[in-house]
mmCIF file of C-alpha atoms in Angstrom:
data_model
loop_
_atom_site.group_PDB
_atom_site.id
_atom_site.type_symbol
_atom_site.label_atom_id
_atom_site.label_comp_id
_atom_site.label_asym_id
_atom_site.label_seq_id
_atom_site.Cartn_x
_atom_site.Cartn_y
_atom_site.Cartn_z
ATOM 1 C CA MET P 12 120.076 46.120 126.817
ATOM 2 C CA LYS P 13 118.140 43.239 125.409
ATOM 3 C CA ALA P 14 115.336 41.400 127.243
ATOM 4 C CA TYR P 15 113.561 38.152 126.359
ATOM 5 C CA TYR P 16 112.130 35.032 128.017
ATOM 6 C CA TYR P 17 114.764 32.589 129.290
ATOM 7 C CA ASP P 18 114.444 29.215 127.525
ATOM 8 C CA ASP P 19 114.777 27.086 130.710
ATOM 9 C CA LEU P 20 116.869 24.487 128.853
ATOM 10 C CA PRO P 21 119.707 22.784 130.712
ATOM 11 C CA GLY P 22 123.175 24.140 130.186
ATOM 12 C CA ASP P 23 125.629 26.735 131.389
ATOM 13 C CA PRO P 24 123.655 29.778 132.618
ATOM 14 C CA ARG P 25 126.340 32.011 131.052
ATOM 15 C CA GLN P 26 125.026 31.027 127.612
ATOM 16 C CA PRO P 27 122.311 33.284 126.139
ATOM 17 C CA HIS P 28 119.436 30.816 126.754
ATOM 18 C CA ALA P 29 117.411 32.621 124.116
ATOM 19 C CA PRO P 30 114.785 30.663 122.169
ATOM 20 C CA PRO P 31 115.405 30.419 118.387
ATOM 21 C CA SER P 32 113.138 33.409 117.727
ATOM 22 C CA PRO P 33 113.029 35.273 121.037
ATOM 23 C CA THR P 34 110.147 37.625 121.617
ATOM 24 C CA PRO P 35 111.724 40.894 122.735
ATOM 25 C CA ILE P 36 110.401 42.323 125.977
ATOM 26 C CA SER P 37 109.914 46.077 125.960
ATOM 27 C CA THR P 38 111.302 48.503 128.490
ATOM 28 C CA ALA P 39 107.668 49.447 129.182
ATOM 29 C CA HIS P 40 106.961 45.876 130.297
ATOM 30 C CA LEU P 41 110.171 45.779 132.336
ATOM 31 C CA SER P 42 108.911 48.947 134.007
ATOM 32 C CA THR P 43 105.718 47.080 134.938
ATOM 33 C CA LEU P 44 107.956 44.634 136.815
ATOM 34 C CA GLY P 45 109.565 47.593 138.580
ATOM 35 C CA LEU P 46 112.817 47.647 136.594
ATOM 36 C CA LEU P 47 114.407 50.876 135.436
ATOM 37 C CA HIS P 48 116.919 50.860 132.568
ATOM 38 C CA ARG P 49 119.106 53.684 131.352
ATOM 39 C CA THR P 50 121.952 53.810 128.848
ATOM 40 C CA ILE P 51 124.683 56.088 130.146
ATOM 41 C CA PRO P 52 127.980 56.421 128.258
ATOM 42 C CA VAL P 53 130.872 55.154 130.373
ATOM 43 C CA PRO P 54 133.210 58.041 131.184
ATOM 44 C CA SER P 55 136.845 57.835 130.158
ATOM 45 C CA PRO P 56 139.507 57.341 132.841
ATOM 46 C CA SER P 57 140.854 60.814 132.058
ATOM 47 C CA SER P 58 137.424 62.342 132.723
ATOM 48 C CA PRO P 59 135.682 60.061 135.253
ATOM 49 C CA SER P 60 132.727 62.372 135.924
ATOM 50 C CA SER P 61 129.342 61.391 134.496
ATOM 51 C CA PRO P 62 126.662 64.094 134.843
ATOM 52 C CA PRO P 63 123.815 61.717 133.763
ATOM 53 C CA LEU P 64 124.899 59.124 136.346
ATOM 54 C CA ASP P 65 125.336 61.771 139.026
ATOM 55 C CA ALA P 66 121.863 63.184 138.275
ATOM 56 C CA LEU P 67 120.243 59.739 138.494
ATOM 57 C CA ALA P 68 122.095 58.972 141.734
ATOM 58 C CA SER P 69 121.029 62.286 143.242
ATOM 59 C CA SER P 70 117.375 61.919 142.181
ATOM 60 C CA ARG P 71 117.164 58.421 143.720
ATOM 61 C CA GLY P 72 119.154 59.189 146.869
ATOM 62 C CA TYR P 73 122.195 57.011 146.080
ATOM 63 C CA VAL P 74 125.070 58.339 148.137
ATOM 64 C CA HIS P 75 127.579 55.457 148.071
ATOM 65 C CA ARG P 76 129.289 53.753 145.127
ATOM 66 C CA ASP P 77 131.761 50.973 144.642
ATOM 67 C CA GLU P 78 132.945 48.731 141.831
ATOM 68 C CA ILE P 79 132.863 44.984 141.484
ATOM 69 C CA ASN P 80 134.947 42.981 139.037
ATOM 70 C CA VAL P 81 133.405 39.557 138.416
ATOM 71 C CA SER P 82 135.971 37.447 136.585
ATOM 72 C CA PRO P 83 138.288 34.489 137.173
ATOM 73 C CA THR P 84 141.259 36.873 137.038
ATOM 74 C CA ALA P 85 139.869 39.174 139.742
ATOM 75 C CA MET P 86 138.276 36.513 141.953
ATOM 76 C CA GLY P 87 140.670 33.613 141.481
ATOM 77 C CA ALA P 88 139.683 30.237 142.892
ATOM 78 C CA VAL P 89 136.356 31.493 144.328
ATOM 79 C CA TYR P 90 135.004 32.672 140.937
ATOM 80 C CA GLU P 91 132.872 29.603 140.116
ATOM 81 C CA ASP P 92 131.466 29.492 143.666
ATOM 82 C CA LYS P 93 130.576 33.206 143.478
ATOM 83 C CA ILE P 94 128.870 32.745 140.097
ATOM 84 C CA ARG P 95 126.788 29.885 141.549
ATOM 85 C CA MET P 96 125.903 32.069 144.550
ATOM 86 C CA PHE P 97 124.890 35.026 142.336
ATOM 87 C CA PHE P 98 122.786 32.661 140.188
ATOM 88 C CA ALA P 99 120.791 31.283 143.138
ATOM 89 C CA GLU P 100 117.327 32.862 143.098
ATOM 90 C CA HIS P 101 117.123 35.568 145.736
ATOM 91 C CA MET P 102 115.810 39.013 146.622
ATOM 92 C CA HIS P 103 117.115 42.000 148.558
ATOM 93 C CA GLU P 104 115.405 44.390 150.936
ATOM 94 C CA ASP P 105 117.028 47.295 149.079
ATOM 95 C CA GLU P 106 117.152 48.236 145.412
ATOM 96 C CA GLU P 107 119.960 46.626 143.466
ATOM 97 C CA ILE P 108 121.642 49.038 141.049
ATOM 98 C CA ARG P 109 124.252 47.977 138.535
ATOM 99 C CA TYR P 110 125.985 50.202 136.003
ATOM 100 C CA ILE P 111 128.044 48.112 133.595
ATOM 101 C CA LEU P 112 131.461 49.692 133.050
ATOM 102 C CA ASP P 113 132.904 46.855 130.956
ATOM 103 C CA GLY P 114 132.051 43.305 129.921
ATOM 104 C CA ALA P 115 128.543 41.858 129.937
ATOM 105 C CA GLY P 116 126.169 39.791 132.016
ATOM 106 C CA TYR P 117 122.596 38.705 132.536
ATOM 107 C CA PHE P 118 120.050 39.530 135.195
ATOM 108 C CA ASP P 119 117.118 37.123 135.230
ATOM 109 C CA VAL P 120 113.988 38.443 136.959
ATOM 110 C CA ARG P 121 110.698 36.733 137.657
ATOM 111 C CA GLU P 122 107.799 37.592 135.392
ATOM 112 C CA VAL P 123 104.331 38.409 136.742
ATOM 113 C CA GLY P 124 103.105 35.301 138.544
ATOM 114 C CA ASP P 125 106.710 34.331 139.368
ATOM 115 C CA GLU P 126 106.778 31.411 136.938
ATOM 116 C CA ARG P 127 108.863 32.492 133.937
ATOM 117 C CA TRP P 128 112.255 34.139 133.894
ATOM 118 C CA VAL P 129 112.828 37.320 131.939
ATOM 119 C CA ARG P 130 116.489 37.486 130.883
ATOM 120 C CA VAL P 131 117.996 40.976 130.645
ATOM 121 C CA ARG P 132 121.370 41.214 128.912
ATOM 122 C CA LEU P 133 123.438 44.187 130.016
ATOM 123 C CA GLU P 134 126.546 45.521 128.332
ATOM 124 C CA LYS P 135 128.893 48.453 128.769
ATOM 125 C CA GLY P 136 126.909 51.623 129.441
ATOM 126 C CA ASP P 137 123.721 49.871 130.658
ATOM 127 C CA LEU P 138 122.377 50.778 134.080
ATOM 128 C CA LEU P 139 119.649 48.647 135.650
ATOM 129 C CA VAL P 140 117.721 49.258 138.857
ATOM 130 C CA LEU P 141 115.987 46.206 140.332
ATOM 131 C CA PRO P 142 113.333 47.040 142.922
ATOM 132 C CA ALA P 143 113.587 45.754 146.459
ATOM 133 C CA GLY P 144 111.691 42.474 146.808
ATOM 134 C CA ILE P 145 111.997 41.199 143.207
ATOM 135 C CA TYR P 146 113.244 37.637 142.780
ATOM 136 C CA HIS P 147 116.275 37.616 140.534
ATOM 137 C CA ARG P 148 119.651 36.075 139.794
ATOM 138 C CA PHE P 149 122.806 37.149 137.961
ATOM 139 C CA THR P 150 125.584 35.675 135.857
ATOM 140 C CA THR P 151 128.274 36.892 133.519
ATOM 141 C CA ASP P 152 127.982 35.940 129.856
ATOM 142 C CA GLU P 153 130.343 33.430 128.253
ATOM 143 C CA GLY P 154 133.133 36.028 128.365
ATOM 144 C CA ASP P 155 133.339 35.436 132.151
ATOM 145 C CA TYR P 156 133.909 39.121 132.825
ATOM 146 C CA VAL P 157 131.899 42.075 133.980
ATOM 147 C CA ARG P 158 133.009 45.205 135.798
ATOM 148 C CA ALA P 159 130.136 47.106 137.332
ATOM 149 C CA MET P 160 129.492 50.038 139.593
ATOM 150 C CA ARG P 161 127.117 49.401 142.460
ATOM 151 C CA LEU P 162 125.152 52.307 143.891
ATOM 152 C CA PHE P 163 123.606 52.384 147.358
ATOM 153 C CA ARG P 164 121.324 54.679 149.382
ATOM 154 C CA ASN P 165 122.978 53.696 152.638
ATOM 155 C CA GLU P 166 126.233 52.024 153.566
ATOM 156 C CA PRO P 167 127.189 49.468 150.905
ATOM 157 C CA LYS P 168 125.733 46.047 151.596
ATOM 158 C CA TRP P 169 124.657 43.070 149.567
ATOM 159 C CA THR P 170 122.426 40.762 151.582
ATOM 160 C CA PRO P 171 120.689 38.103 149.492
ATOM 161 C CA LEU P 172 117.568 36.426 150.868
ATOM 162 C CA GLU P 173 117.066 33.123 149.064
ATOM 163 C CA ARG P 174 113.561 32.429 147.819
ATOM 164 C CA GLY P 175 111.488 30.397 150.238
ATOM 165 C CA GLY P 176 108.648 30.561 152.723
ATOM 166 C CA ASP P 177 110.360 33.238 154.777
ATOM 167 C CA THR P 178 110.807 35.572 151.813
ATOM 168 C CA GLU P 179 107.173 35.202 150.702
ATOM 169 C CA GLY P 180 106.109 36.663 154.046
ATOM 170 C CA ASN P 181 108.795 39.352 153.998
ATOM 171 C CA GLU P 182 107.295 42.860 154.242
ATOM 172 C CA VAL P 183 109.521 44.182 151.429
ATOM 173 C CA ARG P 184 108.544 41.260 149.176
ATOM 174 C CA ARG P 185 104.819 41.798 149.888
ATOM 175 C CA GLY P 186 105.233 45.492 149.057
ATOM 176 C CA TYR P 187 106.923 44.601 145.766
ATOM 177 C CA VAL P 188 104.136 42.170 144.801
ATOM 178 C CA GLN P 189 101.486 44.829 145.530
ATOM 179 C CA MET P 190 103.361 47.409 143.428
ATOM 180 C CA ARG P 191 103.726 44.938 140.558
ATOM 181 C CA GLU P 192 100.007 44.073 140.697
ATOM 182 C CA ARG P 193 99.108 47.789 140.510
ATOM 183 C CA ASN P 194 101.454 48.209 137.531
ATOM 184 C CA VAL P 195 99.960 45.192 135.738
ATOM 185 C CA ARG P 196 96.423 46.546 136.224
ATOM 186 C CA ALA P 197 97.516 49.957 134.911
ATOM 187 C CA GLU P 198 99.264 48.339 131.919
ATOM 188 C CA GLY P 199 96.060 46.441 131.051
ATOM 189 C CA GLN P 200 93.911 49.576 130.977
#
């Protein structure tokens, strides 16, 4: 996992968009934003069990899992449309959990104050939990391929709420902003 500020320059979002000398963002700061990162070795096909993943899932109440393969090969003609949809700024009313099984991609999340993007590069073995209510977006890297496990507390669903007036008043979003403000105050002490 590598995190830095997105450069906001025009161009394909699948490019790194890292400034020439990116300032790394610590996992402690990502935690202030409500993100949780773990590195968990990807199990082999002959031994698909992962005790660290199972322990995390159990401790957080994740009871459902599925896999998503984001690539032109897997998605065919809809791939570019899906990438554009994933890259539209949105939030969810549930945590979003991604465990990268193969390939690589970027989650961009809004920094405190919701002005700057923090870019988080994830590769094989990275697990990221995004809190409910955080504005974010996703894309593959230039390899156009990521295979990820999604974990859910309830029945699998992926309902994006695009950023706008309605989401600012959303109860889950307000709860996230309050949590982030508490974390920022605690970080400053």
